[in-house]
Amino acid sequence: MAYSYDDNNIFAKILRKEIPSDIVAENDHALAFRDISPKAPTHVLVIPKGKYVSFDDFAANAPADEITAFMRLCAQVAKSEGVSLDIGNGFRAITNAGNDGVQEVPHFHLHILGGRMMGPMLLLPE
Ligand code: AMP
């Protein structure tokens, strides 16, 4: 099994409302909430409501309506946070996948970071 989903991951618990989250926006297929340890003035996580481990799992296996709803919620959040390019100064969208990507939570999520200059794209360990 290439993508083995863990029903006990923390974002699955957030989706089941077993633990609280600071929800920013929601649609039929995706949820956006504030990162508990923000790295920028805007740090919102957007997750699909379906069980996808990582970006590649979601991109390969989610139906088109779920992908569209996810992407539209990302755009909605960027705008409501005031960082989208039509009204704001820009943002960075990051997704980490697997061990080498240093993914901590095994439910696909996109980080939307903004409200300050993000600096270099990557700082790699020695
Ligand atoms: P990643 O390393 O890409 O898997 O990022 C996981 C992110 O989830 C980190 O930025 C954490 O701060 C964030 N996080 C972990 N637990 C929670 C939680 N209960 N509510 C909101 N964000 C969380």
mmCIF file of N, CA and C and ligand atoms in Angstrom:
data_model
loop_
_atom_site.group_PDB
_atom_site.id
_atom_site.type_symbol
_atom_site.label_atom_id
_atom_site.label_comp_id
_atom_site.label_asym_id
_atom_site.label_seq_id
_atom_site.Cartn_x
_atom_site.Cartn_y
_atom_site.Cartn_z
ATOM 1 N N MET A 1 0.856 -1.209 0.000
ATOM 2 C CA MET A 1 0.000 0.000 0.000
ATOM 3 C C MET A 1 0.879 1.242 0.000
ATOM 4 N N ALA A 2 0.741 2.041 -1.028
ATOM 5 C CA ALA A 2 1.630 3.194 -1.167
ATOM 6 C C ALA A 2 1.320 4.282 -0.139
ATOM 7 N N TYR A 3 0.062 4.573 0.070
ATOM 8 C CA TYR A 3 -0.333 5.646 0.979
ATOM 9 C C TYR A 3 -1.229 5.054 2.059
ATOM 10 N N SER A 4 -0.673 4.873 3.237
ATOM 11 C CA SER A 4 -1.435 4.270 4.327
ATOM 12 C C SER A 4 -1.877 5.370 5.293
ATOM 13 N N TYR A 5 -3.193 5.615 5.351
ATOM 14 C CA TYR A 5 -3.720 6.735 6.126
ATOM 15 C C TYR A 5 -3.937 6.334 7.583
ATOM 16 N N ASP A 6 -3.466 7.169 8.500
ATOM 17 C CA ASP A 6 -3.627 6.931 9.940
ATOM 18 C C ASP A 6 -4.817 7.740 10.455
ATOM 19 N N ASP A 7 -5.895 7.041 10.812
ATOM 20 C CA ASP A 7 -7.110 7.724 11.283
ATOM 21 C C ASP A 7 -6.910 8.470 12.599
ATOM 22 N N ASN A 8 -5.821 8.206 13.268
ATOM 23 C CA ASN A 8 -5.574 8.871 14.548
ATOM 24 C C ASN A 8 -4.668 10.088 14.439
ATOM 25 N N ASN A 9 -4.326 10.510 13.202
ATOM 26 C CA ASN A 9 -3.484 11.707 13.108
ATOM 27 C C ASN A 9 -4.280 12.927 13.590
ATOM 28 N N ILE A 10 -3.536 13.967 13.993
ATOM 29 C CA ILE A 10 -4.170 15.091 14.689
ATOM 30 C C ILE A 10 -5.156 15.856 13.795
ATOM 31 N N PHE A 11 -4.914 15.894 12.491
ATOM 32 C CA PHE A 11 -5.852 16.617 11.631
ATOM 33 C C PHE A 11 -7.132 15.800 11.409
ATOM 34 N N ALA A 12 -7.033 14.481 11.448
ATOM 35 C CA ALA A 12 -8.245 13.652 11.407
ATOM 36 C C ALA A 12 -9.099 13.947 12.642
ATOM 37 N N LYS A 13 -8.440 14.137 13.783
ATOM 38 C CA LYS A 13 -9.176 14.465 15.018
ATOM 39 C C LYS A 13 -9.803 15.850 14.936
ATOM 40 N N ILE A 14 -9.098 16.789 14.298
ATOM 41 C CA ILE A 14 -9.677 18.126 14.088
ATOM 42 C C ILE A 14 -10.906 18.020 13.188
ATOM 43 N N LEU A 15 -10.820 17.238 12.126
ATOM 44 C CA LEU A 15 -11.966 17.077 11.219
ATOM 45 C C LEU A 15 -13.153 16.443 11.926
ATOM 46 N N ARG A 16 -12.885 15.520 12.838
ATOM 47 C CA ARG A 16 -13.982 14.866 13.585
ATOM 48 C C ARG A 16 -14.438 15.712 14.769
ATOM 49 N N LYS A 17 -13.826 16.899 14.942
ATOM 50 C CA LYS A 17 -14.142 17.829 16.042
ATOM 51 C C LYS A 17 -13.839 17.203 17.403
ATOM 52 N N GLU A 18 -12.890 16.298 17.431
ATOM 53 C CA GLU A 18 -12.475 15.694 18.707
ATOM 54 C C GLU A 18 -11.510 16.606 19.454
ATOM 55 N N ILE A 19 -10.807 17.457 18.693
ATOM 56 C CA ILE A 19 -9.984 18.488 19.314
ATOM 57 C C ILE A 19 -10.292 19.811 18.624
ATOM 58 N N PRO A 20 -10.116 20.926 19.370
ATOM 59 C CA PRO A 20 -10.502 22.225 18.809
ATOM 60 C C PRO A 20 -9.505 22.732 17.770
ATOM 61 N N SER A 21 -10.000 23.627 16.918
ATOM 62 C CA SER A 21 -9.111 24.328 15.984
ATOM 63 C C SER A 21 -9.698 25.703 15.736
ATOM 64 N N ASP A 22 -8.846 26.599 15.299
ATOM 65 C CA ASP A 22 -9.264 27.974 15.011
ATOM 66 C C ASP A 22 -9.596 28.042 13.521
ATOM 67 N N ILE A 23 -10.859 27.753 13.199
ATOM 68 C CA ILE A 23 -11.269 27.608 11.800
ATOM 69 C C ILE A 23 -11.381 28.984 11.128
ATOM 70 N N VAL A 24 -10.815 29.066 9.927
ATOM 71 C CA VAL A 24 -10.823 30.299 9.141
ATOM 72 C C VAL A 24 -11.897 30.230 8.056
ATOM 73 N N ALA A 25 -12.041 29.086 7.418
ATOM 74 C CA ALA A 25 -12.992 28.921 6.315
ATOM 75 C C ALA A 25 -13.189 27.435 6.049
ATOM 76 N N GLU A 26 -14.262 27.138 5.346
ATOM 77 C CA GLU A 26 -14.617 25.734 5.113
ATOM 78 C C GLU A 26 -15.498 25.637 3.885
ATOM 79 N N ASN A 27 -15.393 24.554 3.135
ATOM 80 C CA ASN A 27 -16.394 24.249 2.119
ATOM 81 C C ASN A 27 -16.697 22.747 2.191
ATOM 82 N N ASP A 28 -17.382 22.213 1.187
ATOM 83 C CA ASP A 28 -17.822 20.812 1.268
ATOM 84 C C ASP A 28 -16.656 19.837 1.396
ATOM 85 N N HIS A 29 -15.512 20.177 0.828
ATOM 86 C CA HIS A 29 -14.413 19.212 0.724
ATOM 87 C C HIS A 29 -13.116 19.628 1.397
ATOM 88 N N ALA A 30 -13.086 20.814 1.994
ATOM 89 C CA ALA A 30 -11.826 21.290 2.576
ATOM 90 C C ALA A 30 -12.080 22.180 3.786
ATOM 91 N N LEU A 31 -11.070 22.219 4.661
ATOM 92 C CA LEU A 31 -11.148 23.001 5.901
ATOM 93 C C LEU A 31 -9.868 23.811 6.034
ATOM 94 N N ALA A 32 -9.985 25.056 6.501
ATOM 95 C CA ALA A 32 -8.817 25.905 6.733
ATOM 96 C C ALA A 32 -8.829 26.359 8.184
ATOM 97 N N PHE A 33 -7.683 26.230 8.848
ATOM 98 C CA PHE A 33 -7.583 26.632 10.254
ATOM 99 C C PHE A 33 -6.179 27.157 10.536
ATOM 100 N N ARG A 34 -6.038 27.921 11.617
ATOM 101 C CA ARG A 34 -4.745 28.547 11.922
ATOM 102 C C ARG A 34 -3.779 27.520 12.501
ATOM 103 N N ASP A 35 -2.518 27.623 12.035
ATOM 104 C CA ASP A 35 -1.474 26.769 12.595
ATOM 105 C C ASP A 35 -1.294 27.113 14.077
ATOM 106 N N ILE A 36 -1.144 26.071 14.900
ATOM 107 C CA ILE A 36 -1.029 26.263 16.346
ATOM 108 C C ILE A 36 0.302 26.910 16.717
ATOM 109 N N SER A 37 1.260 26.842 15.828
ATOM 110 C CA SER A 37 2.588 27.416 16.089
ATOM 111 C C SER A 37 2.991 28.278 14.889
ATOM 112 N N PRO A 38 2.356 29.461 14.764
ATOM 113 C CA PRO A 38 2.504 30.240 13.531
ATOM 114 C C PRO A 38 3.931 30.718 13.286
ATOM 115 N N LYS A 39 4.351 30.616 12.014
ATOM 116 C CA LYS A 39 5.689 31.052 11.611
ATOM 117 C C LYS A 39 5.651 32.408 10.911
ATOM 118 N N ALA A 40 4.479 33.012 10.816
ATOM 119 C CA ALA A 40 4.311 34.311 10.157
ATOM 120 C C ALA A 40 2.988 34.890 10.652
ATOM 121 N N PRO A 41 2.764 36.207 10.459
ATOM 122 C CA PRO A 41 1.497 36.799 10.905
ATOM 123 C C PRO A 41 0.278 36.048 10.356
ATOM 124 N N THR A 42 0.339 35.641 9.087
ATOM 125 C CA THR A 42 -0.664 34.710 8.549
ATOM 126 C C THR A 42 -0.020 33.351 8.416
ATOM 127 N N HIS A 43 -0.596 32.360 9.102
ATOM 128 C CA HIS A 43 -0.144 30.968 8.923
ATOM 129 C C HIS A 43 -1.370 30.072 9.053
ATOM 130 N N VAL A 44 -1.945 29.779 7.910
ATOM 131 C CA VAL A 44 -3.184 28.994 7.847
ATOM 132 C C VAL A 44 -2.876 27.667 7.158
ATOM 133 N N LEU A 45 -3.455 26.596 7.681
ATOM 134 C CA LEU A 45 -3.340 25.274 7.070
ATOM 135 C C LEU A 45 -4.646 24.969 6.355
ATOM 136 N N VAL A 46 -4.538 24.526 5.107
ATOM 137 C CA VAL A 46 -5.723 24.101 4.360
ATOM 138 C C VAL A 46 -5.616 22.600 4.141
ATOM 139 N N ILE A 47 -6.665 21.874 4.525
ATOM 140 C CA ILE A 47 -6.640 20.407 4.399
ATOM 141 C C ILE A 47 -7.892 19.922 3.665
ATOM 142 N N PRO A 48 -7.752 18.851 2.905
ATOM 143 C CA PRO A 48 -8.959 18.219 2.352
ATOM 144 C C PRO A 48 -9.690 17.460 3.463
ATOM 145 N N LYS A 49 -10.992 17.320 3.319
ATOM 146 C CA LYS A 49 -11.753 16.535 4.307
ATOM 147 C C LYS A 49 -11.592 15.036 4.070
ATOM 148 N N GLY A 50 -11.188 14.662 2.866
ATOM 149 C CA GLY A 50 -10.939 13.261 2.555
ATOM 150 C C GLY A 50 -9.620 12.789 3.142
ATOM 151 N N LYS A 51 -9.452 11.467 3.124
ATOM 152 C CA LYS A 51 -8.287 10.847 3.768
ATOM 153 C C LYS A 51 -7.134 10.719 2.778
ATOM 154 N N TYR A 52 -6.297 11.762 2.719
ATOM 155 C CA TYR A 52 -5.130 11.768 1.843
ATOM 156 C C TYR A 52 -3.890 12.044 2.680
ATOM 157 N N VAL A 53 -2.882 11.237 2.495
ATOM 158 C CA VAL A 53 -1.689 11.313 3.334
ATOM 159 C C VAL A 53 -0.830 12.525 2.986
ATOM 160 N N SER A 54 -0.733 12.835 1.706
ATOM 161 C CA SER A 54 0.278 13.787 1.247
ATOM 162 C C SER A 54 -0.193 14.449 -0.047
ATOM 163 N N PHE A 55 0.576 15.443 -0.480
ATOM 164 C CA PHE A 55 0.244 16.145 -1.720
ATOM 165 C C PHE A 55 0.132 15.175 -2.896
ATOM 166 N N ASP A 56 1.092 14.285 -3.016
ATOM 167 C CA ASP A 56 1.087 13.391 -4.180
ATOM 168 C C ASP A 56 -0.076 12.409 -4.121
ATOM 169 N N ASP A 57 -0.430 11.963 -2.913
ATOM 170 C CA ASP A 57 -1.608 11.107 -2.740
ATOM 171 C C ASP A 57 -2.860 11.867 -3.203
ATOM 172 N N PHE A 58 -3.013 13.108 -2.721
ATOM 173 C CA PHE A 58 -4.185 13.920 -3.086
ATOM 174 C C PHE A 58 -4.226 14.188 -4.589
ATOM 175 N N ALA A 59 -3.089 14.608 -5.139
ATOM 176 C CA ALA A 59 -3.041 14.965 -6.559
ATOM 177 C C ALA A 59 -3.325 13.761 -7.453
ATOM 178 N N ALA A 60 -2.865 12.584 -7.016
ATOM 179 C CA ALA A 60 -3.042 11.385 -7.845
ATOM 180 C C ALA A 60 -4.423 10.768 -7.687
ATOM 181 N N ASN A 61 -5.007 10.870 -6.495
ATOM 182 C CA ASN A 61 -6.166 10.029 -6.180
ATOM 183 C C ASN A 61 -7.471 10.757 -5.876
ATOM 184 N N ALA A 62 -7.436 12.049 -5.588
ATOM 185 C CA ALA A 62 -8.679 12.754 -5.251
ATOM 186 C C ALA A 62 -9.500 13.025 -6.514
ATOM 187 N N PRO A 63 -10.825 12.922 -6.401
ATOM 188 C CA PRO A 63 -11.685 13.307 -7.526
ATOM 189 C C PRO A 63 -11.557 14.803 -7.838
ATOM 190 N N ALA A 64 -11.883 15.157 -9.077
ATOM 191 C CA ALA A 64 -11.690 16.535 -9.536
ATOM 192 C C ALA A 64 -12.463 17.543 -8.686
ATOM 193 N N ASP A 65 -13.663 17.171 -8.231
ATOM 194 C CA ASP A 65 -14.432 18.149 -7.450
ATOM 195 C C ASP A 65 -13.764 18.425 -6.103
ATOM 196 N N GLU A 66 -13.102 17.435 -5.529
ATOM 197 C CA GLU A 66 -12.388 17.653 -4.264
ATOM 198 C C GLU A 66 -11.148 18.517 -4.477
ATOM 199 N N ILE A 67 -10.455 18.299 -5.585
ATOM 200 C CA ILE A 67 -9.266 19.107 -5.879
ATOM 201 C C ILE A 67 -9.676 20.556 -6.132
ATOM 202 N N THR A 68 -10.730 20.744 -6.892
ATOM 203 C CA THR A 68 -11.196 22.114 -7.164
ATOM 204 C C THR A 68 -11.606 22.812 -5.881
ATOM 205 N N ALA A 69 -12.373 22.117 -5.031
ATOM 206 C CA ALA A 69 -12.830 22.728 -3.785
ATOM 207 C C ALA A 69 -11.645 23.087 -2.891
ATOM 208 N N PHE A 70 -10.646 22.224 -2.856
ATOM 209 C CA PHE A 70 -9.448 22.488 -2.055
ATOM 210 C C PHE A 70 -8.730 23.746 -2.565
ATOM 211 N N MET A 71 -8.506 23.801 -3.879
ATOM 212 C CA MET A 71 -7.776 24.937 -4.441
ATOM 213 C C MET A 71 -8.558 26.243 -4.274
ATOM 214 N N ARG A 72 -9.857 26.172 -4.448
ATOM 215 C CA ARG A 72 -10.680 27.390 -4.281
ATOM 216 C C ARG A 72 -10.637 27.879 -2.832
ATOM 217 N N LEU A 73 -10.605 26.939 -1.878
ATOM 218 C CA LEU A 73 -10.530 27.369 -0.478
ATOM 219 C C LEU A 73 -9.178 28.023 -0.203
ATOM 220 N N CYS A 74 -8.111 27.507 -0.808
ATOM 221 C CA CYS A 74 -6.794 28.146 -0.662
ATOM 222 C C CYS A 74 -6.858 29.596 -1.151
ATOM 223 N N ALA A 75 -7.455 29.805 -2.305
ATOM 224 C CA ALA A 75 -7.560 31.162 -2.862
ATOM 225 C C ALA A 75 -8.418 32.051 -1.967
ATOM 226 N N GLN A 76 -9.511 31.482 -1.451
ATOM 227 C CA GLN A 76 -10.400 32.235 -0.558
ATOM 228 C C GLN A 76 -9.652 32.678 0.699
ATOM 229 N N VAL A 77 -8.853 31.780 1.251
ATOM 230 C CA VAL A 77 -8.098 32.097 2.463
ATOM 231 C C VAL A 77 -7.051 33.176 2.181
ATOM 232 N N ALA A 78 -6.330 33.032 1.069
ATOM 233 C CA ALA A 78 -5.319 34.044 0.741
ATOM 234 C C ALA A 78 -5.972 35.426 0.665
ATOM 235 N N LYS A 79 -7.163 35.475 0.101
ATOM 236 C CA LYS A 79 -7.863 36.763 -0.015
ATOM 237 C C LYS A 79 -8.372 37.245 1.347
ATOM 238 N N SER A 80 -9.007 36.354 2.099
ATOM 239 C CA SER A 80 -9.570 36.793 3.384
ATOM 240 C C SER A 80 -8.474 37.180 4.378
ATOM 241 N N GLU A 81 -7.264 36.605 4.195
ATOM 242 C CA GLU A 81 -6.136 36.979 5.056
ATOM 243 C C GLU A 81 -5.429 38.239 4.563
ATOM 244 N N GLY A 82 -5.848 38.727 3.386
ATOM 245 C CA GLY A 82 -5.301 39.971 2.848
ATOM 246 C C GLY A 82 -3.937 39.826 2.204
ATOM 247 N N VAL A 83 -3.584 38.584 1.807
ATOM 248 C CA VAL A 83 -2.252 38.380 1.220
ATOM 249 C C VAL A 83 -2.295 38.033 -0.270
ATOM 250 N N SER A 84 -3.487 37.850 -0.821
ATOM 251 C CA SER A 84 -3.596 37.501 -2.251
ATOM 252 C C SER A 84 -3.104 38.684 -3.094
ATOM 253 N N LEU A 85 -2.664 38.390 -4.310
ATOM 254 C CA LEU A 85 -1.996 39.421 -5.101
ATOM 255 C C LEU A 85 -2.932 40.511 -5.578
ATOM 256 N N ASP A 86 -4.244 40.259 -5.603
ATOM 257 C CA ASP A 86 -5.155 41.327 -6.046
ATOM 258 C C ASP A 86 -5.324 42.399 -4.981
ATOM 259 N N ILE A 87 -5.163 42.021 -3.705
ATOM 260 C CA ILE A 87 -5.370 43.015 -2.642
ATOM 261 C C ILE A 87 -4.178 43.137 -1.706
ATOM 262 N N GLY A 88 -3.241 42.209 -1.766
ATOM 263 C CA GLY A 88 -2.168 42.177 -0.776
ATOM 264 C C GLY A 88 -0.786 42.084 -1.377
ATOM 265 N N ASN A 89 0.141 41.636 -0.542
ATOM 266 C CA ASN A 89 1.563 41.694 -0.892
ATOM 267 C C ASN A 89 2.163 40.329 -1.196
ATOM 268 N N GLY A 90 1.333 39.313 -1.218
ATOM 269 C CA GLY A 90 1.843 37.986 -1.565
ATOM 270 C C GLY A 90 1.979 37.066 -0.373
ATOM 271 N N PHE A 91 2.358 35.836 -0.653
ATOM 272 C CA PHE A 91 2.402 34.797 0.388
ATOM 273 C C PHE A 91 3.257 33.658 -0.118
ATOM 274 N N ARG A 92 3.515 32.702 0.772
ATOM 275 C CA ARG A 92 4.183 31.463 0.358
ATOM 276 C C ARG A 92 3.263 30.302 0.693
ATOM 277 N N ALA A 93 3.140 29.361 -0.228
ATOM 278 C CA ALA A 93 2.358 28.131 -0.012
ATOM 279 C C ALA A 93 3.330 26.960 -0.031
ATOM 280 N N ILE A 94 3.301 26.192 1.065
ATOM 281 C CA ILE A 94 4.265 25.095 1.233
ATOM 282 C C ILE A 94 3.514 23.821 1.575
ATOM 283 N N THR A 95 3.952 22.696 0.988
ATOM 284 C CA THR A 95 3.485 21.414 1.493
ATOM 285 C C THR A 95 4.680 20.486 1.653
ATOM 286 N N ASN A 96 4.782 19.865 2.792
ATOM 287 C CA ASN A 96 5.847 18.925 3.108
ATOM 288 C C ASN A 96 5.313 17.513 2.923
ATOM 289 N N ALA A 97 6.129 16.626 2.355
ATOM 290 C CA ALA A 97 5.676 15.247 2.107
ATOM 291 C C ALA A 97 6.734 14.247 2.564
ATOM 292 N N GLY A 98 6.319 13.372 3.464
ATOM 293 C CA GLY A 98 7.164 12.239 3.849
ATOM 294 C C GLY A 98 8.401 12.619 4.635
ATOM 295 N N ASN A 99 9.302 11.667 4.745
ATOM 296 C CA ASN A 99 10.495 11.838 5.575
ATOM 297 C C ASN A 99 11.388 12.963 5.067
ATOM 298 N N ASP A 100 11.747 12.923 3.803
ATOM 299 C CA ASP A 100 12.673 13.932 3.288
ATOM 300 C C ASP A 100 12.029 15.309 3.243
ATOM 301 N N GLY A 101 10.713 15.360 3.101
ATOM 302 C CA GLY A 101 10.007 16.639 3.139
ATOM 303 C C GLY A 101 9.759 17.137 4.550
ATOM 304 N N VAL A 102 10.087 16.329 5.532
ATOM 305 C CA VAL A 102 9.891 16.629 6.959
ATOM 306 C C VAL A 102 8.422 16.959 7.238
ATOM 307 N N GLN A 103 7.566 16.018 6.873
ATOM 308 C CA GLN A 103 6.132 16.137 7.135
ATOM 309 C C GLN A 103 5.852 15.583 8.527
ATOM 310 N N GLU A 104 5.261 16.413 9.395
ATOM 311 C CA GLU A 104 4.966 15.981 10.772
ATOM 312 C C GLU A 104 3.598 15.325 10.882
ATOM 313 N N VAL A 105 2.620 15.868 10.182
ATOM 314 C CA VAL A 105 1.247 15.358 10.309
ATOM 315 C C VAL A 105 0.865 14.658 8.998
ATOM 316 N N PRO A 106 0.561 13.347 9.056
ATOM 317 C CA PRO A 106 0.341 12.579 7.830
ATOM 318 C C PRO A 106 -1.079 12.665 7.266
ATOM 319 N N HIS A 107 -1.577 13.898 7.200
ATOM 320 C CA HIS A 107 -2.819 14.221 6.477
ATOM 321 C C HIS A 107 -2.452 15.413 5.613
ATOM 322 N N PHE A 108 -2.632 15.319 4.300
ATOM 323 C CA PHE A 108 -2.196 16.377 3.392
ATOM 324 C C PHE A 108 -2.659 17.747 3.868
ATOM 325 N N HIS A 109 -1.734 18.690 3.871
ATOM 326 C CA HIS A 109 -2.074 20.072 4.222
ATOM 327 C C HIS A 109 -1.164 21.024 3.469
ATOM 328 N N LEU A 110 -1.716 22.177 3.126
ATOM 329 C CA LEU A 110 -0.950 23.262 2.512
ATOM 330 C C LEU A 110 -0.828 24.375 3.547
ATOM 331 N N HIS A 111 0.412 24.806 3.782
ATOM 332 C CA HIS A 111 0.656 25.967 4.645
ATOM 333 C C HIS A 111 0.530 27.227 3.788
ATOM 334 N N ILE A 112 -0.273 28.185 4.217
ATOM 335 C CA ILE A 112 -0.323 29.496 3.573
ATOM 336 C C ILE A 112 0.270 30.505 4.557
ATOM 337 N N LEU A 113 1.425 31.053 4.173
ATOM 338 C CA LEU A 113 2.188 31.930 5.071
ATOM 339 C C LEU A 113 2.317 33.301 4.454
ATOM 340 N N GLY A 114 2.071 34.346 5.238
ATOM 341 C CA GLY A 114 2.195 35.694 4.702
ATOM 342 C C GLY A 114 2.190 36.724 5.803
ATOM 343 N N GLY A 115 2.154 37.982 5.378
ATOM 344 C CA GLY A 115 2.142 39.081 6.337
ATOM 345 C C GLY A 115 3.530 39.579 6.666
ATOM 346 N N ARG A 116 4.553 38.931 6.125
ATOM 347 C CA ARG A 116 5.914 39.432 6.242
ATOM 348 C C ARG A 116 6.752 38.840 5.111
ATOM 349 N N MET A 117 7.936 39.397 4.894
ATOM 350 C CA MET A 117 8.863 38.855 3.891
ATOM 351 C C MET A 117 9.302 37.464 4.328
ATOM 352 N N MET A 118 9.176 36.505 3.420
ATOM 353 C CA MET A 118 9.464 35.113 3.786
ATOM 354 C C MET A 118 10.939 34.746 3.708
ATOM 355 N N GLY A 119 11.748 35.532 3.006
ATOM 356 C CA GLY A 119 13.168 35.210 2.935
ATOM 357 C C GLY A 119 13.453 34.097 1.945
ATOM 358 N N PRO A 120 14.656 33.496 2.044
ATOM 359 C CA PRO A 120 15.043 32.462 1.084
ATOM 360 C C PRO A 120 14.070 31.294 1.112
ATOM 361 N N MET A 121 13.964 30.607 -0.021
ATOM 362 C CA MET A 121 12.987 29.520 -0.091
ATOM 363 C C MET A 121 13.321 28.405 0.882
ATOM 364 N N LEU A 122 14.612 28.054 1.015
ATOM 365 C CA LEU A 122 14.987 26.911 1.850
ATOM 366 C C LEU A 122 16.217 27.217 2.673
ATOM 367 N N LEU A 123 16.176 26.766 3.925
ATOM 368 C CA LEU A 123 17.388 26.732 4.735
ATOM 369 C C LEU A 123 17.638 25.265 5.036
ATOM 370 N N LEU A 124 18.658 24.704 4.426
ATOM 371 C CA LEU A 124 18.908 23.272 4.576
ATOM 372 C C LEU A 124 19.834 23.006 5.753
ATOM 373 N N PRO A 125 19.619 21.868 6.461
ATOM 374 C CA PRO A 125 20.555 21.491 7.528
ATOM 375 C C PRO A 125 21.904 21.142 6.927
ATOM 376 N N GLU A 126 22.953 21.267 7.731
ATOM 377 C CA GLU A 126 24.309 20.902 7.254
ATOM 378 C C GLU A 126 24.369 19.418 6.965
HETATM 379 P P1 AMP B 1 4.117 19.649 8.586
HETATM 380 O O1 AMP B 1 5.496 19.619 9.181
HETATM 381 O O2 AMP B 1 4.089 20.221 7.215
HETATM 382 O O3 AMP B 1 3.427 18.314 8.711
HETATM 383 O O4 AMP B 1 3.309 20.699 9.452
HETATM 384 C C1 AMP B 1 2.461 20.376 10.499
HETATM 385 C C2 AMP B 1 1.953 21.671 11.103
HETATM 386 O O5 AMP B 1 0.836 21.374 11.901
HETATM 387 C C3 AMP B 1 2.970 22.405 11.987
HETATM 388 O O6 AMP B 1 3.191 23.706 11.448
HETATM 389 C C4 AMP B 1 2.279 22.452 13.351
HETATM 390 O O7 AMP B 1 2.511 23.653 14.046
HETATM 391 C C5 AMP B 1 0.816 22.278 12.973
HETATM 392 N N1 AMP B 1 -0.043 21.710 14.010
HETATM 393 C C6 AMP B 1 0.191 20.614 14.763
HETATM 394 N N2 AMP B 1 -0.851 20.382 15.588
HETATM 395 C C7 AMP B 1 -1.769 21.346 15.330
HETATM 396 C C8 AMP B 1 -3.056 21.656 15.852
HETATM 397 N N3 AMP B 1 -3.621 20.923 16.818
HETATM 398 N N4 AMP B 1 -3.704 22.732 15.353
HETATM 399 C C9 AMP B 1 -3.146 23.499 14.391
HETATM 400 N N5 AMP B 1 -1.937 23.256 13.857
HETATM 401 C C10 AMP B 1 -1.250 22.203 14.324
#
